[in-house]
Structure formats: structure tokens, C-alpha cells
Amino acid sequence: MPLCGFCASFSLSDDVGEKIRLPNYSQLQKNATDGCDGCRSFRDLLEVTLPSGSVLDPDVSAFLQVKHAPPSAFGDIWYDTPNSTPNRIQLVHSPEPSFAGRPKDVFIPQYPTADHCLQQVRLWLDGCLAHGCARRENVVLPKRVIEVPSDKKKQPTLRITRGEAGTYVALTHCWGRKPMKKLLADNETEWSNGIDPSSLSQNFQDALEITRLLGYRYIWIDALCIVQDSAKDWEEQAPKMAEVYSCANLVLSAAFATNSDEGFLRYRPSLVTPRLGPESAYFVSEAFLDNEYQFRRIIDMCPLNSRSWCAQERIMATRILHYTPYGMLWECSQSFLTESPKPEVRINDLYRSNSVGSLDKREYDILGHIERWLQRRIKTPVGIADENLLNTALRAWFHCVTEYSGRDLTHATDKLPAIAALADVFSNGLGDYLGGIWSNFPSRCLSWQATGVSRKIPTEYRAPSWSWASIDCRIQWPCDLQAKHITTSWSDRHGPRLLEHKMAPGLVPNPYMSVGLGSYLVLEGECVDARSTPLEVTNPVHYTGGWDDLSIKSNSSWVWPSIEQIPEELILLRLQERMSDPAQNAGRERLQIFVISLRAVDGGAQDHGPSTFRRVGSGTLYIEPGKDSSISVEELAGSVQWKQRRLKLI
């Protein structure tokens, strides 16, 4: 759109710190309405400086001020009124004809249904296929899909595919707590003849609209393609959701809709101006959008990313299109791209950046595991997993659980179901699935650590104590996901052996979906009495750790409750250990042993068989001779009274 006279002549004087008077409130509104995208941006940047519901005098002035000279300068923008809080902005001056190869007329339209936005999505898709991401065309369709006619006047229909092939998109979204139209047993036949789009929640209407505008024929939406009042259908389809999202040609993400009725094709505030001035040499943006890290945080902190069910949907998606108030964001295996014209946020190499957040699908070959899993699903022969492949599969699983575990669930019992489909992806060669861990790697799988100060164990049973699924908090595996600068690795050579296990049936007769009371592990490993282990860090041998459940505790230490307040036997089970590099520890050797703390059940003693315990915490045993000590780490480690025991964990 053409710029108004002010925006077309925008420039800075040599007087750094000068306040630039913008058009007043009413003039900004008029210019924006008349089509000036520069004034629309200034208006939207100023909007956030005012309390909600503010009414302004039409003649109130607006100002912009930078603190130092461009080419890149930070400053403020505000209305000249007492209740206006300045908004931090960045002003960039660049006389080059384009920003990072982008045409100078690129601008974020007000609505993502604009032709320019649709063309941008098509360009991203072409680029995605060009750099090698899987095509996902003519795949076996899910059991049900919504067929979307190209003619908007015709109604979409529910189609039962019966193994047909085709190309489809899928929607990932927050359900929320508001009532919404869903597929039920009594409307399935009706929907096969036609669905009134206006009867659906706004998210679903928007998804159907984008599907049609992009030229796709089919879309899969969980609430519309799984019979919601049929336990049988849910139990059948829920484990297949990983395949649904991985085989979709494109996944649409309603990233900022907190419920199904909000929609995601909404007006988008313009927080970045088009290029301004007689030589198109300037642009202004909100300061927090100044680098790739901030755009990444938009997704990491959006409402959708807080939901547990959506974790595996994002992980499994070959490519995903996020709709946000700040523009569309494209995420695939090779790129994280933004609709913004700013050069600072052209994220062509995101996954090799230090600013990457927790979810990196190239880490630990997650994408490779997904492809091999899909090959197994269609009966394509794959090689036997070697030790290196198994190791990366296990670490990929830990990485995914860490991403998943801190998210919210509407129903606490969904902790295992909401990641069941993803568990199947990593199952090849890892052994039996034991409520979130794998039987072939007991030491490493049991070495999880609860993090955060709000962690708690729900009152309703959903997993044994040795499973990370038994607790509500973010889970980490510190021994496997250690910092990259650590040069020595952990070993499980003294870890326990898994002698026996039993997984009792849960609410759903599927071991990936639930486990029931009566599940247990029998381990044989090295243990030490927790009460015999010093807690003082000044001691050459000392323990630091925390409780899993902090719902009634003030911190993560042993102080509350103290060990002395626990009448039952309390032991530490040895899992993994690492000898630190003296170069990274002031020239001294130090042995670290990761342990879990186990509390005896009913005194622990049994007439027949091993004693029974529950996991209650985790921590690290440090063995480090004093600075002037002549004793070696090995000799000091020998002073710890480890005892080989058989234990039953429930």
C-alpha cells in the first residue's frame, strides 16, 4: 500500500536524542484506515502503551525518540498523555535496496488470509521440499478426514477413507473448556452428508478456510475425526496420532488460541513498519522482536505449547505453520522462518544457533527415528538397530519427555496416553515399555530428576513411583542430557540389573496408554543407608539431592522433612557415575554417583522375596578427597558401605 506523506518522507536528523513528532492520534487512525501501512504500524506500536479501554483526545500527540545514532538504535514510542507507558522500539537505517534479499515492499498484512500470506506459505512449502524434507503426498489417509470442497458455497463432509491414499493437512490446537461441536456416534452419519461450518468452533472454521485457500482437499482435526463418546474409537485412534501428524503434508498450529472458539485468522497488530523514507532506508519495530531468540520464544511461550497433548503433535509434524499475533512462523527440519521483513529474524540456521530452546528435532536424530518408525509401519525392511542407534533413540526419548513433561493436562490420567504414540516411535530395540521407561536400559531410564518448586504427586494413581509419569513437573535426565562442555561421560557399570517386571493393566488395555496398581520392578543393585551419608558439602563424601514431591515441602533439600522424621528404612540406589575431568575441577579428581532415594513400604521387610520400596527422590553422591589429602578417589569411594540387595519397586 502507498505510504502517507509523513511515512514517505520519514528521516532522522543529526541530533541524536531528538523527539520525532508523529501524526496525532486521529491522523494516525485516518492514515491507517486510508491504507498507510506505516501509520498502521505506528498506531499498533502505540496501542500497547495505553491501559485497556483508554479513550484519547483526537488531537493528542505521539512521539518517537532514539537514544543513539543508527544503523540500529533503540528508543521509545509513546502518546503525550500521563497514562501512556513508553513502548521500547528499535529503529534500523539501511540504504540497501533489500533486507537480506527480501523485497522492500514485503509487509505483514492485517489478516493471514491475504493473497500475499497464502503465496508466502506456498513459497515456504516449495523451499521445504527443495531442501529435503519429506513430501508426505499420497499417503494412507487417517480413518476419517474432513473433505473440504474448493467451492466455499458447498459444505465440507466427513469421509471414512477405508485405506485410501491422499494428501491432507492436520490441525493442532487447544481445546479449552468451552463447549464445542464434536464428532459423536449420533451425528457421524449426518456429517457424512454435510457439515454446517457455522455450527463449528471458530478454530475449526478457520482451519477449513485455510485448507481450502491453500488448495488441499482433506484435513484431520481430532475433535471432528475421532468419535468423542466412543471409548473404543478413542483407544483405537489415540495411539495413531503420531502417525497422523507425521504423515500430514502440513500441520496448522492455532498457537495463540486458548480455546476452540477464539480462532486463529484474527487481526494481527503490525509491530514492524514497512520501509520508510524517500530512499526506503528506515524501519521501526517493537524492540523484543530484535533477534531469532525472541521469535523462538513466541512459540515456546504460546498457549498451545503449554498443553501436553500438543507436544507430540509438534514433535511429529514434518512441517508446521504457526499462526501468531506477530505473523506466521514456519517450522520444519531445516528452517524456522518468519513472515517479518526484518533481517535480524530471517532464521535460516536456527538449529545451529546457541539460542535454540528445548525442542530441536534434529537433536539426537529425532527425525531419523521418526522416518525409520514410519518405514516399519508400512512394513518396509529396516536394519537391526545397532548400539549407537539405540543410544541415540534413548536420548531422543529423554529429550522428548523433557519437552513434554512440564506441560499442562486437563485430565491428570492422560499423562501416559498423551505421549503414547510418541513412545511407539522409539520402541524398536529399547525393550518393553514400562510405564514411561524401557526395560533394556534400567539404570539410565531410572536416572530421571524432578525439577522446579511446584512438583507434586497427584492423589489419583496413574503410574508407579519409579516412573516419571507418577509426578507433575518437568523431568530431566541429567546424566544423559549433560552440558556439551562436559568432556567425561556417565557410566552405568555399577547400575542395577532388572530381574523381573510386571505391568498390571490400567484403565485402557494398552501398555503405552496406562498401567495399573500392582505394577512393579525387581532390581538387584548396590545400595547404601541414606542416614549414613553425610549431607555437609565440606565432607569429602557427601550427598546432595531432593524429594520428588514438594507439595508439602518448602524447598528441594533434605531439610524438610528431615531424614530423621522418616521412620521407615531409607536407602540410596546406585545408578550411574562419572569421574570428573581434573582440568574442569581445579586439578582435582571427583567421583559423582547419581542415585535415587527409596523409602521402604510397610517396613520394607518381606517374609519371602525382596523388600518393597517406593522412589521418593534423587540426587548425587560426591566423593572428592580434600585439597591436601593423600588418599585417592578410589580409596575414598571404598569407604562407602555399598550393599548388594534385591529390591521390589512399586
XYZ file of C-alpha atoms in Angstrom:
650
model
C 0.000 0.000 0.000
C 1.239 3.572 -0.633
C 2.659 5.455 2.325
C 1.257 8.750 3.571
C 3.318 11.907 3.212
C 4.777 11.597 6.734
C 5.955 7.997 6.304
C 7.230 8.599 2.751
C 9.424 11.456 3.984
C 10.446 9.904 7.322
C 14.054 10.638 8.284
C 16.303 11.327 11.268
C 18.288 14.496 11.838
C 21.874 14.545 13.060
C 20.610 15.469 16.520
C 20.683 12.124 18.322
C 18.022 12.036 21.027
C 15.673 14.400 19.191
C 11.993 13.656 19.734
C 10.237 12.951 16.444
C 6.624 14.108 16.436
C 4.368 11.552 14.765
C 0.919 12.310 13.357
C -1.557 12.832 16.203
C -3.975 10.136 17.340
C -6.816 10.951 14.943
C -4.451 11.425 11.967
C -2.769 8.066 12.609
C -6.186 6.398 12.668
C -7.220 8.123 9.444
C -3.955 7.378 7.615
C -4.113 3.719 8.667
C -7.737 3.467 7.512
C -6.770 5.073 4.207
C -4.161 2.355 3.639
C -0.862 3.682 5.015
C 0.866 0.630 6.478
C 3.466 2.845 8.165
C 0.810 4.646 10.215
C -0.903 1.309 10.926
C 2.364 0.104 12.449
C 2.846 3.283 14.487
C -0.768 3.018 15.674
C -0.330 -0.616 16.741
C 3.034 0.071 18.410
C 1.382 2.900 20.358
C -1.695 0.835 21.237
C 0.212 -1.242 23.791
C 1.365 1.907 25.645
C -2.184 2.583 26.871
C -4.272 0.867 29.554
C -7.070 -1.259 28.160
C -10.192 0.735 27.330
C -8.424 4.115 27.238
C -10.196 6.955 25.440
C -7.870 9.553 23.901
C -8.357 13.106 22.786
C -8.262 13.027 18.954
C -5.548 15.704 18.947
C -3.188 14.041 21.449
C 0.374 13.966 20.114
C 2.608 10.929 19.665
C 6.402 10.839 19.770
C 9.300 8.594 18.839
C 12.801 9.000 20.242
C 16.012 7.010 19.840
C 18.919 7.205 22.247
C 21.814 6.892 19.822
C 22.584 7.043 16.116
C 21.526 4.281 13.696
C 22.168 1.999 11.765
C 20.490 0.158 14.645
C 19.207 2.210 17.552
C 16.849 1.534 20.438
C 14.395 4.038 21.815
C 10.785 4.640 22.834
C 7.412 5.473 21.312
C 4.547 6.980 23.333
C 1.479 9.203 23.416
C 1.826 12.579 25.114
C -0.589 11.697 27.885
C 0.044 10.772 31.561
C -1.359 7.236 31.269
C 0.835 6.264 28.292
C 3.761 3.969 29.187
C 6.535 4.173 26.558
C 6.941 1.111 24.367
C 10.516 0.050 23.627
C 11.288 0.154 19.898
C 14.201 -0.421 17.552
C 14.909 1.809 14.568
C 17.111 0.496 11.768
C 18.626 2.582 8.983
C 19.817 0.680 5.938
C 20.023 2.307 2.489
C 20.427 -1.082 0.778
C 17.691 -1.970 -1.733
C 16.582 -5.010 0.259
C 16.847 -6.569 3.693
C 18.631 -9.921 3.495
C 17.363 -10.443 -0.032
C 13.746 -9.642 0.803
C 11.890 -7.199 -1.479
C 11.452 -3.821 0.128
C 7.661 -3.910 -0.253
C 7.294 -7.051 1.909
C 4.933 -6.295 4.768
C 2.762 -8.283 7.145
C -0.872 -7.916 6.032
C -3.596 -7.348 8.592
C -5.086 -10.833 8.135
C -3.309 -14.121 7.283
C -5.881 -14.932 4.589
C -4.433 -12.213 2.323
C -3.114 -13.399 -1.042
C 0.408 -12.392 -0.044
C 0.232 -14.638 3.035
C -1.022 -17.607 1.035
C 1.741 -17.098 -1.514
C 4.292 -16.948 1.314
C 3.105 -20.309 2.648
C 3.425 -21.835 -0.833
C 6.970 -20.456 -1.148
C 7.888 -21.904 2.236
C 6.456 -25.277 1.218
C 8.412 -25.263 -2.053
C 11.586 -24.386 -0.174
C 10.910 -27.086 2.396
C 10.628 -29.750 -0.299
C 13.703 -28.373 -2.069
C 15.939 -28.777 0.969
C 14.908 -32.362 1.521
C 12.030 -32.541 3.998
C 9.688 -35.465 3.315
C 6.954 -34.732 0.784
C 4.088 -36.518 2.594
C 1.958 -36.781 -0.546
C -0.417 -39.615 -1.462
C -0.040 -41.276 1.917
C -2.571 -43.602 3.529
C -5.220 -41.289 4.920
C -6.347 -41.473 8.557
C -9.509 -43.459 9.272
C -11.611 -40.299 8.977
C -10.884 -36.910 7.424
C -12.923 -33.815 6.642
C -13.252 -33.305 2.898
C -13.146 -29.586 2.041
C -14.653 -28.563 -1.325
C -12.892 -25.895 -3.345
C -16.223 -24.099 -3.694
C -16.868 -22.231 -0.461
C -20.622 -22.437 -1.034
C -20.533 -26.228 -0.674
C -20.452 -27.877 2.739
C -17.497 -29.951 3.944
C -18.200 -33.606 4.694
C -16.871 -36.296 6.993
C -15.244 -39.021 4.941
C -14.385 -42.548 6.073
C -11.327 -43.377 3.985
C -11.040 -47.192 4.218
C -7.302 -47.150 3.496
C -7.415 -44.722 0.563
C -4.345 -42.639 -0.273
C -4.299 -38.867 -0.442
C -2.672 -35.668 0.809
C -4.006 -33.942 3.891
C -3.300 -31.274 6.493
C -3.873 -31.545 10.257
C -4.692 -29.050 12.994
C -3.000 -28.755 16.385
C -4.956 -26.610 18.831
C -6.043 -26.058 22.421
C -9.460 -27.484 23.210
C -10.091 -25.246 26.203
C -13.064 -25.716 28.492
C -15.809 -24.137 26.396
C -18.405 -26.454 24.801
C -17.766 -27.204 21.143
C -19.276 -29.227 18.344
C -17.614 -32.646 18.162
C -17.981 -35.898 16.279
C -20.342 -38.173 18.186
C -21.854 -41.539 17.426
C -25.231 -39.988 16.650
C -24.000 -37.358 14.157
C -21.433 -39.393 12.198
C -23.933 -40.393 9.515
C -25.313 -36.844 9.307
C -21.833 -35.369 8.860
C -21.086 -37.768 6.003
C -23.725 -35.836 4.046
C -22.544 -32.392 5.042
C -21.347 -30.245 7.952
C -22.609 -26.722 8.518
C -19.332 -24.789 9.063
C -21.109 -22.101 11.101
C -22.014 -24.744 13.703
C -18.333 -25.434 14.381
C -15.958 -23.625 16.730
C -14.016 -20.736 15.220
C -10.712 -22.642 15.244
C -12.287 -25.338 13.079
C -13.894 -22.820 10.745
C -10.519 -21.118 10.315
C -8.781 -24.433 9.684
C -11.309 -25.360 6.994
C -10.861 -21.944 5.377
C -7.051 -22.184 5.224
C -7.280 -25.750 3.920
C -9.480 -24.547 1.067
C -7.408 -21.429 0.321
C -4.171 -23.449 0.140
C -5.790 -25.943 -2.244
C -5.858 -29.025 -0.010
C -8.752 -31.462 -0.198
C -8.581 -33.076 3.237
C -7.950 -32.004 6.813
C -7.746 -34.055 10.013
C -8.993 -32.477 13.258
C -9.056 -34.652 16.370
C -12.421 -33.430 17.699
C -14.049 -33.923 14.299
C -12.369 -37.185 13.239
C -12.395 -39.287 16.430
C -15.785 -40.268 17.870
C -15.648 -38.437 21.170
C -18.268 -40.502 23.019
C -16.785 -43.854 21.982
C -14.111 -45.231 24.291
C -13.407 -47.936 21.722
C -12.729 -45.454 18.927
C -10.579 -43.251 21.177
C -8.496 -46.206 22.354
C -8.021 -47.239 18.723
C -7.202 -43.790 17.310
C -5.221 -42.104 20.105
C -2.133 -44.336 19.653
C -2.181 -43.477 15.928
C -1.961 -39.717 16.421
C 1.814 -39.640 15.967
C 1.360 -41.218 12.547
C -1.452 -38.779 11.714
C 0.727 -35.745 12.414
C 3.934 -37.120 10.899
C 2.199 -38.068 7.635
C 0.332 -34.775 7.244
C 1.649 -32.659 4.387
C 1.286 -29.614 6.633
C 0.226 -29.082 10.240
C -1.669 -25.886 11.044
C -0.956 -24.528 14.524
C -3.520 -22.337 16.304
C -0.677 -21.245 18.546
C -2.336 -18.421 20.474
C -5.945 -19.598 20.692
C -6.542 -20.640 24.299
C -9.788 -22.405 23.391
C -11.505 -23.684 20.278
C -13.735 -20.625 19.923
C -11.041 -17.937 19.653
C -9.959 -18.634 16.095
C -6.507 -18.017 14.659
C -7.156 -15.991 11.497
C -7.535 -12.819 13.542
C -6.298 -9.268 13.009
C -2.547 -9.094 13.580
C -1.032 -5.972 15.130
C 1.697 -4.584 12.927
C 4.755 -4.369 15.161
C 7.181 -3.836 12.266
C 6.776 -0.958 9.810
C 7.363 -1.255 6.090
C 10.420 0.594 4.852
C 10.059 4.311 5.371
C 11.592 7.485 3.966
C 12.438 8.808 0.496
C 15.061 6.057 -0.078
C 13.127 3.355 1.787
C 16.024 3.349 4.211
C 14.291 3.065 7.630
C 12.035 0.740 9.526
C 10.806 0.672 13.117
C 9.854 -2.385 15.172
C 8.991 -3.386 18.694
C 12.313 -3.999 20.412
C 11.584 -7.501 21.684
C 11.449 -8.720 18.064
C 15.107 -7.896 17.504
C 16.533 -11.425 17.132
C 15.728 -15.047 16.378
C 15.654 -15.989 20.053
C 12.655 -13.738 20.675
C 10.727 -15.184 17.743
C 11.511 -18.664 19.012
C 10.165 -17.658 22.423
C 6.898 -16.610 20.777
C 6.286 -20.292 20.051
C 7.893 -21.698 23.190
C 5.670 -19.492 25.382
C 2.411 -19.560 23.410
C -0.723 -21.138 24.967
C -0.590 -24.133 22.620
C 2.925 -25.016 23.746
C 1.748 -25.356 27.349
C -0.550 -28.282 26.524
C 0.709 -31.846 26.935
C -1.225 -33.384 24.050
C 0.277 -30.838 21.657
C 3.892 -31.810 22.418
C 3.908 -34.991 20.326
C 1.925 -33.202 17.615
C 4.669 -30.598 17.245
C 7.484 -33.127 17.526
C 5.975 -35.460 14.935
C 4.982 -32.788 12.390
C 7.126 -32.828 9.260
C 6.378 -29.128 8.841
C 4.190 -26.859 10.898
C 2.699 -23.439 10.207
C 2.184 -21.416 13.405
C -0.414 -18.642 13.329
C 0.527 -15.961 15.880
C -0.334 -12.291 16.542
C 3.176 -11.448 15.273
C 2.819 -13.104 11.900
C 3.077 -16.614 10.544
C 6.039 -18.731 11.641
C 7.225 -21.755 9.647
C 8.974 -24.673 11.345
C 10.429 -27.746 9.652
C 13.510 -29.911 9.999
C 15.815 -27.392 8.343
C 14.324 -23.952 8.981
C 12.437 -21.706 11.346
C 11.188 -18.827 9.180
C 9.174 -15.729 9.962
C 6.834 -13.546 7.997
C 8.639 -10.487 9.339
C 10.732 -8.475 6.852
C 13.383 -7.772 9.493
C 16.829 -9.117 8.556
C 17.587 -9.996 12.181
C 14.838 -12.588 12.213
C 15.491 -14.367 8.935
C 16.224 -17.583 10.772
C 17.817 -19.810 8.157
C 20.155 -21.563 10.560
C 18.160 -21.681 13.768
C 19.073 -25.201 14.799
C 22.784 -24.435 14.867
C 22.243 -21.342 16.994
C 23.083 -21.146 20.681
C 19.697 -19.562 21.278
C 17.706 -22.663 20.397
C 15.151 -23.657 23.013
C 14.442 -27.131 24.321
C 12.759 -28.590 21.230
C 15.260 -29.312 18.466
C 14.038 -32.131 16.256
C 17.483 -32.643 14.722
C 18.955 -33.278 18.169
C 19.655 -36.994 18.769
C 18.386 -37.798 15.248
C 14.719 -37.467 16.254
C 13.720 -37.042 12.620
C 15.675 -40.145 11.612
C 13.911 -42.208 14.252
C 10.548 -40.926 13.022
C 11.369 -41.923 9.424
C 12.546 -45.395 10.445
C 9.394 -45.840 12.528
C 7.225 -44.910 9.537
C 9.086 -47.445 7.416
C 8.337 -50.134 9.969
C 4.669 -49.105 9.945
C 4.407 -49.748 6.213
C 6.381 -52.984 6.505
C 9.491 -51.651 4.773
C 12.522 -53.673 5.956
C 14.855 -51.718 8.196
C 18.216 -52.742 9.578
C 18.653 -54.092 13.076
C 19.300 -51.204 15.448
C 22.984 -51.074 16.404
C 24.313 -49.836 19.740
C 24.828 -46.292 18.523
C 21.303 -46.121 17.090
C 19.824 -47.460 20.314
C 21.787 -44.893 22.311
C 20.528 -42.001 20.185
C 16.975 -43.395 20.312
C 17.066 -43.468 24.104
C 18.480 -39.942 24.338
C 15.887 -38.744 21.824
C 13.194 -40.234 24.050
C 14.601 -38.427 27.100
C 14.715 -35.202 25.090
C 11.063 -35.563 24.064
C 9.874 -36.425 27.594
C 11.695 -33.381 28.952
C 9.880 -31.222 26.385
C 6.555 -32.907 27.212
C 6.599 -33.422 30.969
C 6.250 -29.845 32.172
C 3.106 -29.162 30.150
C -0.474 -28.978 31.416
C -3.137 -31.665 31.255
C -6.863 -31.128 31.665
C -7.186 -34.739 32.834
C -4.333 -35.967 35.042
C -4.905 -39.541 33.878
C -3.795 -38.550 30.353
C -0.114 -38.379 31.383
C 0.793 -41.609 29.579
C -1.863 -41.527 26.814
C -0.757 -38.066 25.666
C 2.714 -39.373 24.789
C 1.824 -42.989 23.939
C 2.040 -42.510 20.191
C 5.468 -40.912 20.507
C 6.696 -43.759 22.732
C 5.959 -46.188 19.909
C 8.336 -44.237 17.653
C 11.326 -45.009 19.884
C 10.373 -48.544 20.895
C 12.482 -50.523 18.418
C 15.284 -52.219 20.347
C 14.722 -50.433 23.667
C 12.827 -53.339 25.187
C 9.470 -53.461 26.942
C 7.731 -50.195 27.735
C 7.338 -49.987 31.497
C 5.151 -47.000 32.224
C 7.472 -44.459 30.598
C 10.825 -46.268 30.832
C 12.453 -49.055 28.797
C 13.448 -52.478 30.114
C 16.776 -52.735 28.240
C 18.201 -49.614 29.921
C 17.063 -49.643 33.568
C 19.903 -47.569 35.049
C 19.654 -44.762 32.527
C 15.862 -44.705 32.442
C 15.549 -44.612 36.226
C 18.013 -41.689 36.415
C 15.353 -39.028 35.942
C 15.225 -35.947 38.078
C 12.198 -33.885 39.055
C 12.751 -30.137 38.613
C 11.001 -26.944 39.695
C 9.477 -25.928 43.009
C 5.845 -26.844 42.220
C 6.346 -30.552 41.636
C 3.833 -32.881 43.224
C 2.483 -36.409 43.020
C -1.250 -36.480 42.202
C -3.567 -38.184 44.665
C -5.047 -40.401 41.933
C -2.749 -43.278 40.959
C -1.576 -43.246 37.356
C 1.941 -44.767 37.411
C 4.383 -46.494 39.778
C 6.753 -44.322 41.819
C 9.758 -45.273 39.683
C 8.086 -43.771 36.599
C 8.448 -40.074 35.748
C 4.744 -40.232 34.816
C 3.885 -40.525 38.523
C 4.690 -36.863 39.143
C 3.598 -33.468 37.829
C 6.641 -31.376 36.900
C 9.332 -31.005 34.276
C 11.569 -34.082 34.115
C 15.228 -34.173 33.137
C 17.871 -36.871 32.719
C 20.976 -35.018 33.957
C 23.356 -37.891 33.186
C 22.319 -38.187 29.530
C 21.490 -34.590 28.703
C 24.569 -33.066 30.313
C 26.067 -29.787 29.173
C 28.069 -30.046 25.956
C 31.217 -28.655 27.577
C 31.435 -31.709 29.883
C 34.165 -33.947 28.477
C 33.655 -37.118 30.541
C 30.515 -39.245 30.247
C 28.467 -41.174 32.770
C 28.705 -44.954 33.110
C 26.124 -47.449 34.394
C 28.659 -50.229 35.003
C 27.663 -50.362 38.686
C 23.976 -49.856 37.935
C 21.255 -52.329 38.914
C 20.060 -55.311 36.889
C 16.380 -55.644 36.063
C 15.426 -59.157 37.159
C 11.668 -59.076 36.781
C 8.847 -56.725 35.921
C 5.072 -56.763 35.870
C 2.805 -54.180 34.279
C -0.726 -54.529 35.634
C -3.491 -53.460 33.224
C -4.669 -49.894 33.660
C -7.822 -48.039 32.664
C -7.008 -48.637 28.992
C -5.844 -52.140 27.950
C -2.772 -50.789 26.168
C 0.626 -50.727 27.972
C 1.559 -47.496 26.186
C -1.614 -45.801 27.436
C -1.859 -46.772 31.107
C -0.583 -49.004 33.894
C -2.438 -50.153 36.975
C -1.902 -50.795 40.655
C 0.162 -53.910 41.190
C 2.860 -52.966 38.669
C 6.409 -53.476 39.914
C 10.086 -53.902 39.076
C 12.512 -56.258 40.798
C 16.066 -54.916 40.717
C 19.391 -56.112 42.053
C 21.823 -53.328 42.744
C 24.183 -51.552 45.132
C 22.537 -49.598 47.951
C 23.648 -47.565 50.953
C 21.755 -46.361 54.021
C 20.769 -42.732 53.403
C 21.239 -41.925 57.100
C 24.888 -42.965 56.934
C 25.621 -40.476 54.145
C 26.873 -37.027 55.248
C 24.954 -34.029 53.916
C 27.624 -31.412 54.665
C 29.311 -30.307 51.434
C 32.569 -29.834 53.343
C 32.767 -33.586 53.889
C 34.923 -35.496 51.330
C 31.951 -37.846 50.894
C 28.588 -36.083 50.832
C 25.144 -36.294 49.298
C 23.055 -33.552 47.743
C 19.585 -34.273 46.498
C 15.904 -33.546 46.760
C 12.469 -35.013 47.185
C 10.294 -35.791 44.174
C 7.131 -34.428 45.811
C 7.335 -30.844 47.081
C 3.607 -30.277 47.554
C 4.040 -30.051 51.334
C 7.684 -29.015 51.482
C 9.329 -25.624 51.486
C 12.320 -26.490 49.288
C 14.084 -29.272 47.445
C 16.557 -30.197 50.185
C 16.530 -32.976 52.755
C 15.826 -30.410 55.454
C 12.014 -30.684 55.269
C 11.123 -33.232 56.335
C 14.485 -34.331 57.717
C 15.596 -37.912 57.276
C 15.128 -38.433 60.997
C 11.405 -37.757 60.604
C 11.015 -40.785 58.317
C 10.604 -43.924 60.449
C 10.943 -46.371 57.567
C 14.177 -47.559 56.022
C 15.574 -45.028 53.528
C 18.265 -46.104 51.065
C 20.150 -44.722 48.069
C 20.301 -46.939 44.949
C 23.393 -46.538 42.766
C 22.556 -45.923 39.094
C 25.304 -44.081 37.178
C 28.651 -42.483 37.873
C 31.174 -40.143 36.326
C 34.772 -39.245 37.128
C 35.148 -35.538 36.505
C 37.962 -34.173 34.382
C 40.569 -32.666 36.748
C 41.021 -29.815 34.266
C 37.405 -28.819 34.908
C 37.623 -29.228 38.690
C 40.609 -27.133 39.770
C 43.005 -30.006 39.034
C 41.292 -32.464 41.405
C 39.536 -35.721 40.647
C 35.964 -36.119 41.816
C 33.632 -39.088 41.520
C 29.933 -38.320 41.087
C 27.391 -41.091 41.628
C 23.778 -40.465 40.613
C 21.379 -42.214 42.974
C 17.665 -42.414 43.644
C 16.315 -42.445 47.186
C 13.932 -45.247 48.083
C 11.626 -45.415 51.088
C 10.594 -48.786 52.494
C 6.918 -49.734 52.251
C 5.449 -51.261 55.447
C 8.895 -51.516 56.964
C 10.395 -52.973 53.816
C 10.950 -56.476 55.194
C 9.184 -59.375 53.470
C 8.873 -63.000 54.587
C 9.597 -64.160 51.064
C 11.210 -62.230 48.240
C 12.818 -58.795 48.086
C 11.927 -55.834 50.284
C 9.452 -53.354 48.799
C 10.261 -49.676 48.253
C 8.885 -46.543 46.654
C 11.015 -43.906 44.989
C 10.907 -40.595 46.896
C 13.781 -38.568 45.439
C 17.077 -38.385 43.563
C 20.475 -36.802 43.928
C 24.217 -37.122 43.587
C 26.817 -38.625 45.888
C 30.092 -36.696 45.664
C 33.404 -38.350 46.505
C 36.282 -35.876 46.489
C 39.467 -36.016 48.608
C 40.480 -32.785 50.307
C 42.928 -30.471 48.629
C 45.911 -31.667 50.685
C 44.726 -35.238 51.179
C 46.967 -38.163 50.230
C 44.045 -40.562 49.825
C 42.858 -41.328 46.295
C 39.303 -41.084 44.976
C 39.200 -44.880 44.644
C 40.259 -45.397 48.254
C 37.748 -42.853 49.482
C 34.993 -44.445 47.389
C 35.787 -47.758 49.091
C 34.745 -46.265 52.397
C 31.124 -46.072 51.256
C 29.323 -49.130 52.622
C 27.560 -50.280 49.452
C 25.493 -53.419 49.883
C 24.154 -55.624 47.079
C 20.392 -56.032 47.510
C 17.304 -57.214 45.694
C 14.555 -54.624 45.725
C 10.946 -54.525 44.628
C 9.904 -51.075 43.402
C 6.232 -50.172 43.229
